[in-house]
C-alpha cells in the first residue's frame, strides 16, 4: 500500500481531526510500511519530521510509545498526530522532532571513525537502551542507520521506534545482521541479551565493515573479528559478548567504557574535529547515564 | 461470516510465495475465494527479478483480494523480511477487521470515523490480541523451474518465519505445501502443522524445483490442511499427511470453524 503513496515536496498534509497543517520539504527515508518526511508547520515554519503510514495500528503504537516516554534529548519527542488522505488512500501520521544530522551508517561511510569513538558510541547506545528499558520500552532494531549524530546538540539520537516492544515480547522489526536469531544465537524476543548482541554486532560492523551477511555463519563471524586488526582487549569484549547468550546492559556498558579508556585515542597527529566533538558529547552522555543508573539503582 | 469472535480464537493464514503467473489449472483467485469463505486468509508474496516490475503480479493482487489478505511484491533479498511482515500484518488486519465490524454494529461508525485519540485504546486491544491469538499458517511455495535459484532463500525465510512466530505469546504452527509437488503431482504437503524447528528444517530439505506453476492446486491443498485439522479426533497432522499423500477423497462438511470472521 505504502508503495502507491507519493508525496511531492511542497504538498501540504492536512490533519483530518485536529487541524494541523504541514508542508512537505523532502523525503527523509522510507521503510517497509512507512515514510518519513521533513516538513515545516504552517504557519510557524518550524521544521519537524513527519512519519506517515497506511498502517493505522503501527503508527498509533509508535506514537503511543514516544508520547509515554516524553521529551528526552536522545529520542524524538512527538507533538502531533492525525489522519489524512493521500491520493484517495487513508493515511495516518505523527509529527516529531527533527534531528538534523547524519545517521551512523552514513557517517562511517563518509569518514574513518576512531575505534575509541565507536566503542563510546556503543556504550552510549547501551545506556540509552537501558534507560528506555527501565521505562518499559525495549528498543530492539539497533543498527547504525537508526542512530543519528545530531548536528546541533552534538549527541547521539535513537530514531524509528516502530520496532520498540515490551520486555519478553516478540521482536517484530529487526535487521538480520544485528539480530541474534538470524545468527542462530537465541530467540527473537526482547531482552537485554538481545539488545547487547545487537549493540556488539553494530560495533563490530562499524569497526570492520562487511559483516552484514548472516550467510557466513556465526563461527566465521567470530573468526573474522578475531583475525582483524582490532586491539586484543576490544576483540575479547566483542567476541565474549556475542558468544554469551545473556548479558546485562550494565555489564556491557562497564566493559565497553573500560575498553575505550585503554584504546589510545590522542596519538594521531591530526585528530579530526568531528571526533573531538563527538568524544566530548559522548563523555557527557556517559556521565549522564552512569548518574541515571546510579539514581535508579 | 456472522462476525462473531469465539474463543479460543485461532487464526488461519495461507501465504503463497511465487515468482510468476499460474500456468496450469483453474484460477488461483477462485481457490483463494473458496478458502476465504472457510475463514482462511490468503496472502501472496511475489518475487520480482527487477524492482518495480509489477506487471506479471496483477494475479497475485487478485488472489490476495479474493482471500482477504495482503499482497507484497519484492526482490529476492527482501523475501525473509516480507514473509514476516506479511504474516504479522495479516494477523493484525484480520483482527482489526473483525473488531471494526463489531464496532460498526454497536456504534454505527468504523475505526476510520473515530478520532485517533479515542481510537488508541481499541488499537491497543487489537495489538495485544494479535500477539496472543493462536495461529496456524501454511506456506504454499512455488517450486516451479523458474524458482530454482530462489529455493534456498525461500527455505531460509520459512524457517526464519517459524523463529519469529514462536516468539509470540500465542501458539503458532507452521505447515508447508509445495506446488508442483514433484513426481508429476501438482501439489504436495511438505510438512503438516508443526512448531518444531528441527522437524521443519529436515522436511524443507526435500524440496526441489522443477515443472510448471499450478498455483490453484497449491492454494486448494493448503486450505485442505486446515479442514483435516478440524476433525480433531486423531492427531490431525497424521491423518492429513496420510490421506493427502494417499490422494484420498477428503470428507466434507460438519466442520465448524473455531474462528469465524
Coordinates of C-alpha atoms in Angstrom, one line a residue:
Chain A
X1 CA 0.0 0.0 0.0
X2 CA 2.7 2.5 1.0
X3 CA 4.3 2.0 -2.4
X4 CA 1.3 3.7 -4.0
X5 CA 1.9 6.8 -1.9
X6 CA 3.9 9.5 -3.4
X7 CA 4.1 12.9 -1.8
X8 CA 5.9 15.6 -3.8
X9 CA 7.8 18.4 -1.9
X10 CA 5.6 21.4 -1.5
X11 CA 2.5 19.3 -0.8
X12 CA 0.5 20.3 2.3
X13 CA -0.6 17.5 4.6
X14 CA -3.7 18.5 6.4
X15 CA -4.8 16.7 9.6
X16 CA -8.4 15.5 9.4
X17 CA -9.3 15.9 13.1
X18 CA -7.1 18.3 14.9
X19 CA -6.4 21.0 12.3
X20 CA -2.6 20.6 11.9
X21 CA -1.0 21.6 8.6
X22 CA 2.4 20.6 7.4
X23 CA 4.2 21.4 4.2
X24 CA 6.5 18.6 2.9
X25 CA 10.1 19.7 2.2
X26 CA 11.8 16.4 1.5
X27 CA 11.6 12.6 1.9
X28 CA 14.0 11.6 4.7
X29 CA 13.5 7.9 4.5
X30 CA 11.2 5.0 3.8
X31 CA 10.9 1.6 5.4
X32 CA 8.6 -1.4 4.9
X33 CA 5.4 0.3 5.8
X34 CA 6.1 3.9 6.5
X35 CA 7.7 7.0 5.1
X36 CA 9.4 9.9 7.0
X37 CA 9.3 13.4 5.6
X38 CA 11.0 16.6 6.6
X39 CA 8.2 19.1 7.0
X40 CA 7.5 22.6 8.2
X41 CA 4.4 23.5 10.1
X42 CA 2.0 26.1 8.8
X43 CA 2.1 29.0 9.6
X44 CA 5.0 28.7 12.1
X45 CA 7.6 27.4 9.6
X46 CA 9.4 25.2 12.3
X47 CA 10.9 22.0 10.9
X48 CA 9.8 18.6 12.0
X49 CA 10.0 15.0 10.9
X50 CA 6.6 13.5 9.9
X51 CA 6.1 9.8 9.8
X52 CA 3.3 8.6 7.6
X53 CA 1.9 5.2 7.0
X54 CA -1.2 3.3 5.8
X55 CA -0.8 1.0 8.9
X56 CA -3.1 2.5 11.4
X57 CA -2.1 0.3 14.3
X58 CA 1.6 0.7 13.6
X59 CA 1.5 4.5 13.7
X60 CA -0.7 4.5 16.7
X61 CA 1.7 2.2 18.6
X62 CA 4.8 4.2 17.8
X63 CA 3.1 7.5 18.7
X64 CA 1.8 6.0 22.0
X65 CA 5.3 4.7 23.0
X66 CA 7.0 8.0 22.2
X67 CA 4.3 10.1 23.9
X68 CA 4.5 8.0 27.0
X69 CA 8.3 8.4 27.2
X70 CA 8.0 12.1 27.0
X71 CA 10.6 14.5 25.7
X72 CA 14.2 13.5 26.2
X73 CA 17.4 14.5 24.4
X74 CA 18.2 11.2 22.8
X75 CA 14.9 10.3 21.3
X76 CA 12.3 12.1 19.2
X77 CA 9.6 13.9 21.0
X78 CA 6.1 13.7 19.4
X79 CA 3.9 16.7 19.2
X80 CA 1.0 16.0 16.9
X81 CA -0.8 13.1 15.3
X82 CA -3.8 12.8 13.0
X83 CA -5.3 11.1 9.9
X84 CA -5.1 12.4 6.4
X85 CA -5.9 11.3 2.8
X86 CA -3.2 11.0 0.2
X87 CA -4.3 10.2 -3.4
X88 CA -7.5 8.7 -2.1
X89 CA -5.8 6.4 0.4
X90 CA -6.4 6.8 4.2
X91 CA -3.1 7.5 5.9
X92 CA -2.0 8.0 9.5
X93 CA 0.8 10.2 10.7
X94 CA 2.5 11.8 13.6
X95 CA 4.9 14.7 13.9
X96 CA 8.1 14.6 15.9
X97 CA 11.4 16.5 16.5
X98 CA 13.7 16.5 13.5
X99 CA 17.3 15.6 14.3
X100 CA 19.5 17.5 11.9
X101 CA 22.4 15.2 11.1
X102 CA 23.6 12.0 9.6
X103 CA 23.0 8.5 10.7
X104 CA 25.9 6.5 11.8
X105 CA 26.0 4.3 8.7
X106 CA 26.5 7.4 6.5
X107 CA 29.0 8.9 9.0
X108 CA 31.1 5.7 8.9
X109 CA 30.9 5.5 5.1
X110 CA 32.0 9.1 4.7
X111 CA 35.0 9.0 7.1
X112 CA 37.0 6.6 9.2
X113 CA 36.0 6.9 12.8
X114 CA 38.4 6.3 15.6
X115 CA 37.8 2.9 17.3
X116 CA 37.7 4.7 20.6
X117 CA 34.9 6.9 19.4
X118 CA 32.9 3.9 18.1
X119 CA 33.3 2.0 21.3
X120 CA 32.0 5.0 23.2
X121 CA 29.1 5.3 20.8
X122 CA 28.3 1.6 21.5
X123 CA 28.4 2.3 25.3
X124 CA 26.1 5.3 25.0
X125 CA 23.7 3.3 22.8
X126 CA 23.6 0.7 25.6
X127 CA 23.0 3.5 28.0
X128 CA 20.1 4.9 26.1
X129 CA 18.6 1.4 25.8
X130 CA 19.0 0.7 29.5
X131 CA 17.3 4.0 30.3
X132 CA 14.4 3.0 28.0
X133 CA 14.2 -0.5 29.4
X134 CA 13.7 0.9 32.8
X135 CA 10.7 2.7 31.4
X136 CA 9.3 -0.5 30.0
X137 CA 10.3 0.2 26.4
X138 CA 12.7 -2.3 24.7
X139 CA 14.2 -0.8 21.6
X140 CA 15.4 -3.7 19.5
X141 CA 16.1 -2.6 16.0
X142 CA 19.5 -1.4 16.9
X143 CA 21.7 -0.6 13.9
X144 CA 23.9 2.3 12.6
X145 CA 21.0 3.5 10.4
X146 CA 18.8 4.2 13.4
X147 CA 21.4 6.2 15.3
X148 CA 21.7 9.9 14.3
X149 CA 24.5 12.2 15.3
X150 CA 22.6 15.4 16.0
X151 CA 24.5 18.3 14.5
X152 CA 23.0 20.9 16.8
X153 CA 23.0 19.1 20.1
X154 CA 26.1 17.0 19.2
X155 CA 24.6 14.0 20.9
X156 CA 23.5 10.6 19.8
X157 CA 19.8 10.1 19.0
X158 CA 17.8 6.9 18.6
X159 CA 15.2 7.1 15.9
X160 CA 12.5 4.8 14.5
X161 CA 10.5 3.4 17.4
X162 CA 8.4 1.2 15.2
X163 CA 10.3 -1.8 16.5
X164 CA 10.1 -1.0 20.2
X165 CA 8.2 -3.6 22.3
X166 CA 7.7 -4.6 25.9
X167 CA 10.1 -6.9 27.6
X168 CA 9.8 -10.5 26.6
X169 CA 7.6 -9.7 23.6
X170 CA 8.4 -10.9 20.1
X171 CA 10.8 -8.6 18.2
X172 CA 8.8 -7.5 15.2
X173 CA 11.2 -5.2 13.4
X174 CA 14.9 -6.2 13.0
X175 CA 17.7 -6.3 10.6
X176 CA 19.2 -9.8 10.2
X177 CA 22.9 -8.7 10.6
X178 CA 22.1 -7.3 14.1
X179 CA 19.5 -10.0 15.1
X180 CA 20.8 -12.8 17.2
X181 CA 18.2 -15.2 15.9
X182 CA 19.4 -14.7 12.4
X183 CA 22.9 -15.8 13.5
X184 CA 21.3 -18.8 15.3
X185 CA 22.1 -17.3 18.7
X186 CA 18.9 -17.3 20.6
X187 CA 15.3 -16.3 20.4
X188 CA 13.8 -13.3 18.6
X189 CA 12.4 -11.9 21.9
X190 CA 13.0 -8.6 23.6
X191 CA 15.5 -8.8 26.5
X192 CA 18.8 -7.2 27.4
X193 CA 20.7 -10.1 25.8
X194 CA 19.0 -9.4 22.5
X195 CA 20.0 -5.7 22.7
X196 CA 23.5 -6.5 23.9
X197 CA 24.1 -8.7 20.9
X198 CA 22.8 -6.1 18.5
X199 CA 25.0 -3.4 20.0
X200 CA 28.1 -5.5 19.8
X201 CA 27.3 -6.5 16.2
X202 CA 26.8 -2.9 15.4
X203 CA 30.1 -2.0 16.9
X204 CA 31.9 -4.8 15.0
X205 CA 30.2 -3.7 11.8
X206 CA 31.2 -0.1 12.3
X207 CA 34.8 -1.0 13.2
X208 CA 35.4 -3.6 10.5
X209 CA 32.5 -3.4 7.9
X210 CA 31.4 -6.3 5.7
X211 CA 29.7 -8.3 8.5
X212 CA 26.1 -7.9 7.3
X213 CA 25.8 -11.2 5.5
X214 CA 24.5 -13.7 8.1
X215 CA 25.1 -16.4 5.5
X216 CA 28.7 -16.7 6.6
X217 CA 27.6 -18.3 9.9
X218 CA 28.4 -17.4 13.5
X219 CA 31.7 -19.2 13.7
X220 CA 33.1 -17.4 10.6
X221 CA 31.9 -14.1 12.0
X222 CA 33.9 -14.7 15.3
X223 CA 36.8 -15.8 13.2
X224 CA 36.7 -12.6 11.1
X225 CA 36.6 -10.5 14.2
X226 CA 39.4 -12.5 15.9
X227 CA 41.7 -12.1 12.9
X228 CA 41.1 -8.4 12.5
X229 CA 43.4 -5.5 13.3
X230 CA 41.5 -4.6 16.4
X231 CA 43.2 -4.4 19.8
X232 CA 43.2 -7.6 21.8
X233 CA 41.1 -6.1 24.6
X234 CA 38.4 -4.9 22.3
X235 CA 38.3 -8.2 20.4
X236 CA 37.8 -10.0 23.7
X237 CA 34.9 -7.8 24.7
X238 CA 33.1 -8.2 21.4
X239 CA 33.7 -11.9 21.0
X240 CA 32.9 -12.8 24.6
X241 CA 29.8 -10.6 24.4
X242 CA 28.5 -12.1 21.2
X243 CA 29.1 -15.7 22.4
X244 CA 27.4 -15.3 25.8
X245 CA 23.7 -15.6 25.4
X246 CA 22.5 -13.4 28.2
X247 CA 24.3 -10.3 29.2
X248 CA 23.1 -7.3 31.2
X249 CA 23.5 -4.0 29.5
X250 CA 25.1 -2.6 32.7
X251 CA 28.0 -5.1 32.4
X252 CA 28.2 -4.2 28.7
X253 CA 28.4 -0.5 29.4
X254 CA 31.1 -1.1 32.0
X255 CA 33.3 -3.4 29.8
X256 CA 32.9 -1.0 26.8
X257 CA 33.8 2.0 28.9
X258 CA 36.9 0.2 30.3
X259 CA 38.0 -0.9 26.9
X260 CA 37.5 2.6 25.5
X261 CA 39.9 4.0 28.2
X262 CA 42.6 1.6 27.1
X263 CA 42.4 2.4 23.4
X264 CA 45.0 5.1 22.6
X265 CA 43.0 7.9 21.0
X266 CA 45.2 11.0 21.2
X267 CA 48.2 9.7 19.3
X268 CA 47.1 10.7 15.8
X269 CA 48.9 13.7 14.6
X270 CA 45.8 15.4 13.3
X271 CA 42.7 14.4 15.1
X272 CA 39.6 15.3 13.2
X273 CA 37.4 17.9 14.7
X274 CA 34.3 15.8 14.4
X275 CA 35.9 13.1 16.5
X276 CA 36.8 15.5 19.2
X277 CA 33.3 17.0 19.2
X278 CA 31.7 13.5 19.4
X279 CA 34.0 12.4 22.1
X280 CA 33.1 15.4 24.3
X281 CA 29.4 14.9 23.7
X282 CA 29.7 11.1 24.4
X283 CA 31.6 11.7 27.6
X284 CA 28.9 13.9 28.8
X285 CA 26.3 11.3 27.8
X286 CA 28.1 8.5 29.5
X287 CA 28.4 10.6 32.7
X288 CA 24.7 11.3 32.5
X289 CA 23.8 7.7 32.1
X290 CA 26.0 6.5 34.9
X291 CA 24.3 9.1 37.0
X292 CA 20.9 8.0 35.9
X293 CA 21.7 4.3 36.5
X294 CA 23.1 5.2 39.9
X295 CA 19.9 7.1 40.8
X296 CA 17.7 4.2 39.6
X297 CA 19.5 1.6 41.5
Chain B
X1 CA -19.4 -14.9 8.4
X2 CA -21.6 -13.8 11.3
X3 CA -18.9 -11.5 12.7
X4 CA -18.7 -13.4 16.0
X5 CA -15.4 -13.7 17.8
X6 CA -15.3 -17.0 19.5
X7 CA -12.8 -18.2 22.0
X8 CA -10.5 -20.0 21.9
X9 CA -9.6 -18.0 18.9
X10 CA -7.4 -19.3 16.2
X11 CA -6.3 -17.5 13.1
X12 CA -5.7 -19.4 9.8
X13 CA -3.4 -18.0 7.2
X14 CA -2.0 -19.1 3.9
X15 CA 1.0 -17.4 2.4
X16 CA 1.6 -18.1 -1.3
X17 CA 5.2 -17.4 -2.4
X18 CA 5.7 -17.4 -6.1
X19 CA 7.8 -15.7 -8.8
X20 CA 5.3 -15.8 -11.7
X21 CA 1.9 -16.4 -13.0
X22 CA 0.0 -19.6 -12.6
X23 CA 0.1 -21.5 -15.9
X24 CA -1.8 -24.7 -15.2
X25 CA -5.1 -25.5 -13.5
X26 CA -8.1 -23.3 -12.5
X27 CA -8.0 -19.6 -11.4
X28 CA -6.0 -19.2 -8.2
X29 CA -8.2 -16.3 -7.1
X30 CA -11.1 -18.8 -7.2
X31 CA -9.2 -21.1 -4.8
X32 CA -8.5 -18.2 -2.6
X33 CA -12.2 -17.2 -2.5
X34 CA -13.2 -20.7 -1.5
X35 CA -10.5 -20.7 1.2
X36 CA -11.7 -17.3 2.5
X37 CA -15.3 -18.5 2.8
X38 CA -14.0 -21.1 5.2
X39 CA -12.4 -18.4 7.3
X40 CA -8.9 -18.7 6.0
X41 CA -6.9 -15.6 5.0
X42 CA -4.8 -16.0 1.8
X43 CA -1.8 -13.7 1.4
X44 CA 0.6 -13.5 -1.6
X45 CA 4.2 -12.6 -2.0
X46 CA 5.7 -12.1 -5.5
X47 CA 9.4 -12.3 -6.1
X48 CA 10.5 -9.9 -8.9
X49 CA 13.8 -10.0 -10.7
X50 CA 13.9 -6.3 -11.1
X51 CA 12.5 -3.8 -8.6
X52 CA 9.2 -2.2 -9.6
X53 CA 8.2 -4.7 -12.4
X54 CA 4.8 -5.4 -11.1
X55 CA 3.0 -6.3 -14.3
X56 CA 3.1 -10.1 -14.0
X57 CA 1.8 -9.9 -10.4
X58 CA -1.6 -8.5 -11.0
X59 CA -2.8 -12.1 -10.5
X60 CA -1.2 -12.1 -7.0
X61 CA -3.0 -8.9 -6.1
X62 CA -6.3 -10.6 -7.2
X63 CA -5.6 -13.7 -5.1
X64 CA -4.9 -11.6 -2.0
X65 CA -8.1 -9.6 -2.6
X66 CA -10.2 -12.7 -3.0
X67 CA -8.5 -14.3 0.0
X68 CA -8.9 -11.2 2.2
X69 CA -5.2 -10.9 2.7
X70 CA -2.2 -8.8 1.8
X71 CA -0.1 -8.9 -1.4
X72 CA 3.6 -7.9 -1.4
X73 CA 5.9 -7.7 -4.4
X74 CA 9.6 -7.7 -3.5
X75 CA 13.0 -8.6 -4.9
X76 CA 14.5 -11.9 -3.7
X77 CA 16.8 -10.5 -0.9
X78 CA 13.8 -9.0 0.8
X79 CA 11.9 -12.2 0.9
X80 CA 12.7 -13.1 4.5
X81 CA 11.6 -9.7 5.8
X82 CA 8.5 -9.8 3.6
X83 CA 7.3 -13.2 4.8
X84 CA 7.4 -11.9 8.4
X85 CA 5.8 -8.6 7.7
X86 CA 3.0 -10.1 5.6
X87 CA 2.2 -12.7 8.3
X88 CA 2.3 -10.1 11.1
X89 CA 0.3 -7.5 9.3
X90 CA -2.2 -10.1 8.0
X91 CA -2.9 -11.2 11.6
X92 CA -3.3 -7.6 12.7
X93 CA -5.5 -6.7 9.8
X94 CA -7.7 -9.8 10.3
X95 CA -8.4 -8.9 13.9
X96 CA -8.7 -5.2 13.1
X97 CA -11.4 -6.1 10.6
X98 CA -13.3 -8.3 13.0
X99 CA -13.2 -5.7 15.8
X100 CA -14.0 -2.9 13.3
X101 CA -17.1 -4.8 12.2
X102 CA -18.2 -5.2 15.7
X103 CA -17.7 -1.6 16.4
X104 CA -19.7 -0.7 13.3
X105 CA -22.5 -2.9 14.6
X106 CA -22.5 -1.4 18.0
X107 CA -21.8 2.3 17.4
X108 CA -22.5 2.7 13.7
X109 CA -19.1 4.1 12.9
X110 CA -15.9 2.4 11.7
X111 CA -12.4 2.8 13.1
X112 CA -11.8 5.5 10.4
X113 CA -14.6 7.6 11.8
X114 CA -13.2 7.8 15.3
X115 CA -10.5 10.5 16.2
X116 CA -7.1 9.0 16.7
X117 CA -7.0 9.8 20.4
X118 CA -10.2 7.8 21.1
X119 CA -9.1 5.0 18.8
X120 CA -5.9 4.3 20.7
X121 CA -7.5 2.0 23.3
X122 CA -9.2 -0.2 20.7
X123 CA -5.9 -0.4 18.7
X124 CA -4.0 -1.4 21.9
X125 CA -6.5 -4.2 22.4
X126 CA -6.2 -5.3 18.8
X127 CA -2.4 -5.4 19.1
X128 CA -2.5 -7.5 22.3
X129 CA -4.9 -9.9 20.7
X130 CA -2.6 -10.1 17.6
X131 CA 0.2 -11.4 19.9
X132 CA -1.9 -13.7 22.0
X133 CA -4.1 -15.4 19.4
X134 CA -3.2 -18.9 18.3
X135 CA -2.0 -19.1 14.7
X136 CA -2.0 -21.8 12.1
X137 CA -0.2 -20.8 8.9
X138 CA 0.5 -22.7 5.7
X139 CA 3.2 -21.5 3.4
X140 CA 2.5 -22.5 -0.2
X141 CA 5.7 -22.3 -2.1
X142 CA 6.0 -22.2 -5.8
X143 CA 8.6 -24.9 -6.7
X144 CA 8.4 -24.4 -10.5
X145 CA 11.5 -24.4 -12.7
X146 CA 12.0 -20.7 -12.5
X147 CA 12.3 -20.9 -8.7
X148 CA 15.4 -23.0 -8.9
X149 CA 17.9 -20.4 -7.8
X150 CA 15.4 -18.9 -5.2
X151 CA 14.5 -22.0 -3.3
X152 CA 17.4 -21.7 -0.9
X153 CA 16.4 -18.2 0.2
X154 CA 12.8 -19.3 0.4
X155 CA 13.6 -22.2 2.7
X156 CA 15.6 -19.9 5.0
X157 CA 12.8 -17.4 5.0
X158 CA 10.3 -20.1 6.0
X159 CA 12.5 -21.4 8.8
X160 CA 13.1 -17.8 10.0
X161 CA 9.3 -17.2 10.0
X162 CA 8.9 -20.0 12.5
X163 CA 11.5 -18.5 14.7
X164 CA 9.6 -15.2 14.7
X165 CA 6.2 -16.8 15.2
X166 CA 7.5 -18.8 18.2
X167 CA 8.4 -15.6 20.0
X168 CA 4.7 -14.7 20.1
X169 CA 2.6 -15.3 23.2
X170 CA 0.0 -17.3 21.3
X171 CA 0.8 -20.7 20.0
X172 CA 2.0 -20.9 16.4
X173 CA 2.0 -23.8 14.0
X174 CA 3.5 -23.7 10.5
X175 CA 2.6 -26.1 7.6
X176 CA 4.1 -26.2 4.2
X177 CA 2.8 -27.1 0.7
X178 CA 4.9 -27.2 -2.5
X179 CA 3.4 -26.7 -5.9
X180 CA 4.2 -28.5 -8.1
X181 CA 4.8 -31.4 -5.8
X182 CA 7.4 -33.3 -7.9
X183 CA 6.9 -36.8 -9.5
X184 CA 4.2 -35.3 -11.7
X185 CA 1.9 -34.3 -8.8
X186 CA 0.5 -30.8 -9.0
X187 CA 1.0 -30.2 -5.3
X188 CA 2.3 -32.0 -2.2
X189 CA 2.2 -31.5 1.6
X190 CA 5.8 -30.9 2.6
X191 CA 5.0 -30.6 6.3
X192 CA 1.8 -30.7 8.3
X193 CA 1.4 -28.2 11.1
X194 CA 4.4 -28.2 13.4
X195 CA 6.0 -25.9 15.9
X196 CA 9.2 -27.9 15.9
X197 CA 12.0 -26.0 14.2
X198 CA 14.3 -29.0 13.5
X199 CA 11.4 -31.1 12.2
X200 CA 10.5 -28.4 9.7
X201 CA 14.1 -27.9 8.7
X202 CA 14.5 -31.6 7.8
X203 CA 11.3 -31.6 5.8
X204 CA 12.3 -28.5 3.9
X205 CA 15.4 -30.2 2.7
X206 CA 13.4 -32.4 0.5
X207 CA 12.0 -29.6 -1.7
X208 CA 13.2 -29.5 -5.3
X209 CA 12.3 -27.0 -8.0
X210 CA 11.1 -28.0 -11.5
X211 CA 7.9 -28.0 -13.6
X212 CA 5.0 -25.6 -14.2
X213 CA 3.2 -23.3 -11.8
X214 CA -0.1 -24.8 -10.6
X215 CA -1.0 -22.1 -8.1
X216 CA -4.7 -23.2 -7.9
X217 CA -3.7 -26.6 -6.7
X218 CA -1.2 -25.1 -4.2
X219 CA -3.9 -23.0 -2.6
X220 CA -6.5 -25.8 -2.6
X221 CA -4.2 -28.2 -0.9
X222 CA -3.2 -25.6 1.7
X223 CA -6.7 -25.0 2.7
X224 CA -7.4 -28.7 2.9
X225 CA -4.7 -28.9 5.5
X226 CA -6.9 -26.9 7.8
X227 CA -10.0 -29.0 7.1
X228 CA -8.3 -32.2 8.1
X229 CA -7.1 -30.5 11.2
X230 CA -10.7 -29.6 12.2
X231 CA -11.7 -33.2 12.8
X232 CA -9.6 -33.2 15.9
X233 CA -10.3 -36.9 16.6
X234 CA -6.9 -38.1 15.9
X235 CA -3.6 -36.3 15.8
X236 CA -4.8 -34.2 12.8
X237 CA -1.3 -33.8 11.4
X238 CA -1.0 -37.5 10.9
X239 CA -4.4 -38.0 9.2
X240 CA -3.8 -35.1 6.9
X241 CA -0.4 -36.3 5.9
X242 CA -1.5 -39.8 5.3
X243 CA -4.8 -39.0 3.4
X244 CA -3.4 -36.2 1.4
X245 CA -0.4 -38.2 0.4
X246 CA -2.6 -41.2 -0.5
X247 CA -4.8 -38.8 -2.5
X248 CA -7.9 -40.0 -0.7
X249 CA -11.1 -38.0 -1.0
X250 CA -11.4 -35.8 1.9
X251 CA -14.5 -35.7 4.0
X252 CA -16.6 -32.5 3.6
X253 CA -18.9 -30.6 5.8
X254 CA -19.6 -30.8 9.5
X255 CA -16.5 -28.8 10.3
X256 CA -17.1 -25.7 12.3
X257 CA -14.5 -23.1 12.1
X258 CA -13.3 -22.2 15.6
X259 CA -12.7 -18.7 14.3
X260 CA -15.3 -17.2 12.1
X261 CA -15.0 -13.7 10.7

